[in-house]
Coordinates of N, CA and C in Angstrom, one line a residue:
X1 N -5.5 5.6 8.8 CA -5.9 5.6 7.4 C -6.1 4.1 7.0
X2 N -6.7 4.1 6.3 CA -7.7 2.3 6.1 C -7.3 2.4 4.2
X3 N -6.5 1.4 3.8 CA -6.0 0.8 2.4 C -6.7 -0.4 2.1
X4 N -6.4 0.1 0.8 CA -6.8 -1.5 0.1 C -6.0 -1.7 -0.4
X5 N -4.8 -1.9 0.0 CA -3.5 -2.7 -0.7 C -3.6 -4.2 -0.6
X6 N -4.1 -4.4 0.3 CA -4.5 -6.4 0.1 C -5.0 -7.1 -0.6
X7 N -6.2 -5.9 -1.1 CA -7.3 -6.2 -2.2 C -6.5 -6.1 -3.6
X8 N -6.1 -5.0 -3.8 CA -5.2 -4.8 -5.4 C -4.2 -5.9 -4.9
X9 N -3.6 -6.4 -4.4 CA -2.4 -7.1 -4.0 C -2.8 -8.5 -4.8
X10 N -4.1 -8.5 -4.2 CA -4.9 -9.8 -4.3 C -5.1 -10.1 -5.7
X11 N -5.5 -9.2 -6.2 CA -6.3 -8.7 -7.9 C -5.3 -9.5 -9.1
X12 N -3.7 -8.7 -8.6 CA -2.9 -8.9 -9.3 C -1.7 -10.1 -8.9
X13 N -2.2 -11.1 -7.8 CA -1.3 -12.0 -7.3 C -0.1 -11.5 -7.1
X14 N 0.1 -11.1 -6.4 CA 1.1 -10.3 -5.8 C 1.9 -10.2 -4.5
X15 N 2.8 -11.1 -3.6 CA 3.0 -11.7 -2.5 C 3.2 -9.9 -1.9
X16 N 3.2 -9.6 -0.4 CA 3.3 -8.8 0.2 C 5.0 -8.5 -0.1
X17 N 5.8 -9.7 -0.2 CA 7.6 -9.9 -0.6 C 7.7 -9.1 -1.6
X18 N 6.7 -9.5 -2.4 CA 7.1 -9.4 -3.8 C 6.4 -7.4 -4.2
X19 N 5.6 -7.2 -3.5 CA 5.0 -5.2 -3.6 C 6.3 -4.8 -2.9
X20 N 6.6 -5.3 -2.1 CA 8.1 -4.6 -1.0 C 8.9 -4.6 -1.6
X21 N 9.4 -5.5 -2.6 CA 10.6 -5.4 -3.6 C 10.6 -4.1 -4.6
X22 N 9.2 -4.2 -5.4 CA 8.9 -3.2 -5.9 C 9.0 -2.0 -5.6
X23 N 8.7 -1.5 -4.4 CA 8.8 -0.5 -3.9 C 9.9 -0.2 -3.3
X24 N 10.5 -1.0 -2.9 CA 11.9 -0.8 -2.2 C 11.3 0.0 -0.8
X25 N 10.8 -1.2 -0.1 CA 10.4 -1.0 1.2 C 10.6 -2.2 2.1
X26 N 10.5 -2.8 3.3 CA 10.4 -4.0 4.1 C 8.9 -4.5 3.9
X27 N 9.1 -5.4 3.5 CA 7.8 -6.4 4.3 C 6.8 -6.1 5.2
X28 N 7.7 -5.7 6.1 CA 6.9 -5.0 7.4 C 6.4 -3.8 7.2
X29 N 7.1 -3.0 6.3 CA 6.2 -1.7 5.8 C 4.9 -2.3 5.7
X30 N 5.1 -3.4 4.6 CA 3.8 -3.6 3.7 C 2.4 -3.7 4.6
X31 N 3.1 -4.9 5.6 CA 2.1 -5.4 6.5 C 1.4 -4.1 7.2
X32 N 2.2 -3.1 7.9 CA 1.6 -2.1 8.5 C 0.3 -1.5 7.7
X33 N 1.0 -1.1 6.4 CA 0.4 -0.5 5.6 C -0.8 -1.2 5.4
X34 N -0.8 -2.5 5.3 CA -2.0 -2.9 5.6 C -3.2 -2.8 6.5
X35 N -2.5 -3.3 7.3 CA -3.2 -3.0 8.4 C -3.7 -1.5 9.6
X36 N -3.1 -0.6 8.8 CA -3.9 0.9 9.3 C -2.8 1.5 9.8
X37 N -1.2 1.1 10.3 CA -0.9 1.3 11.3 C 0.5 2.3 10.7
X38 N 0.4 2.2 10.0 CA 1.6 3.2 9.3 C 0.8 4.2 8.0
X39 N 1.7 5.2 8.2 CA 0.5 6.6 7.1 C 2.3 6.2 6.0
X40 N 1.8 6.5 5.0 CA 3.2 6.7 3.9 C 3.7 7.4 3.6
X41 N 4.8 8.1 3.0 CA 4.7 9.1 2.3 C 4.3 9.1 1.4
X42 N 4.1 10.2 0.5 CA 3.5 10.6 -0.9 C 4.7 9.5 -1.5
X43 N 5.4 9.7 -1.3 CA 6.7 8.8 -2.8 C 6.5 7.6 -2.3
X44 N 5.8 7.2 -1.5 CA 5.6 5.5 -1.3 C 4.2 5.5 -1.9
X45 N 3.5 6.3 -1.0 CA 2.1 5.7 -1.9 C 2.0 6.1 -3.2
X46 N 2.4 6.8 -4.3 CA 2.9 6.8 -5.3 C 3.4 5.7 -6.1
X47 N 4.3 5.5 -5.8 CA 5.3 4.2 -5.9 C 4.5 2.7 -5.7
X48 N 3.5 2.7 -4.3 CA 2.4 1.6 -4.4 C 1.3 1.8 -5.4
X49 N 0.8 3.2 -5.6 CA 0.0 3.2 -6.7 C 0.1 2.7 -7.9
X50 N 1.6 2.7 -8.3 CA 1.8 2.5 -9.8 C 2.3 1.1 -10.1
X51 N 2.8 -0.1 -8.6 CA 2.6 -1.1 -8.7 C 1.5 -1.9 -9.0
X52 N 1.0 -1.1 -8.3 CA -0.8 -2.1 -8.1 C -1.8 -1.8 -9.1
X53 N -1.2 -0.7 -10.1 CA -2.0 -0.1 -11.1 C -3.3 0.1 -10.8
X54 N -3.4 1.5 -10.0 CA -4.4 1.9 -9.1 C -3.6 3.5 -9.0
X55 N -4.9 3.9 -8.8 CA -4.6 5.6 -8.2 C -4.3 5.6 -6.8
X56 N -3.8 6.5 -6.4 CA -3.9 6.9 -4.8 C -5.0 7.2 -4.6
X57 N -5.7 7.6 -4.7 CA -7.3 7.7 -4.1 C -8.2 6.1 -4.2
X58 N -7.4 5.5 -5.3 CA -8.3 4.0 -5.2 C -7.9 3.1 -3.6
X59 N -6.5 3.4 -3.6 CA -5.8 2.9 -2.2 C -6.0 2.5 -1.0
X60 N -5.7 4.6 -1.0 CA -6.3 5.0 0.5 C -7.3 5.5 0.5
X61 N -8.2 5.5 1.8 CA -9.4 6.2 2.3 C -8.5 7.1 3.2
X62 N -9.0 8.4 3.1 CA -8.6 9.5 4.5 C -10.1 9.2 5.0
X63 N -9.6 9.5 6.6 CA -10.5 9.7 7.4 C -10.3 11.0 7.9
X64 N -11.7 11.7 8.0 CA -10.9 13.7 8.0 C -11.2 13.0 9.5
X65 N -11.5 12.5 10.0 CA -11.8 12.7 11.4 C -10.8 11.8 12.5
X66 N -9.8 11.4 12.0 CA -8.7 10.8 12.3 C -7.3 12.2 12.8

């Protein structure tokens, strides 16, 4: 799954530290989540949606063919 959490991250100056506090997640969540390598749950990406003041559909892309 391919996010734009870097991009909204970016939008609203927002350190990777500082969305993972928000969310009450590791850093290293974040970074995965960046980079493709971790899927989230609904109550996280939820939870990133309403940080980043963004929908979940703005977020993530599904790929049906993944």
């Amino acid at each position: 799954m391919k996010t734009r959490i870097k991009e909204y991250r970016a939008k609203l100056n927002i350190t990777q530290e500082k969305l993972a506090e928000m969310v009450d997640v590791r850093r290293e969540t974040i970074i995965f989540l960046e980079q493709g390598k971790y899927n989230p749950s609904l109550r996280l990406a939820y939870r990133i949606s309403k940080a980043l003041q963004a929908s979940i559909d703005e977020l993530f892309i599904f790929d049906d063919e993944e």
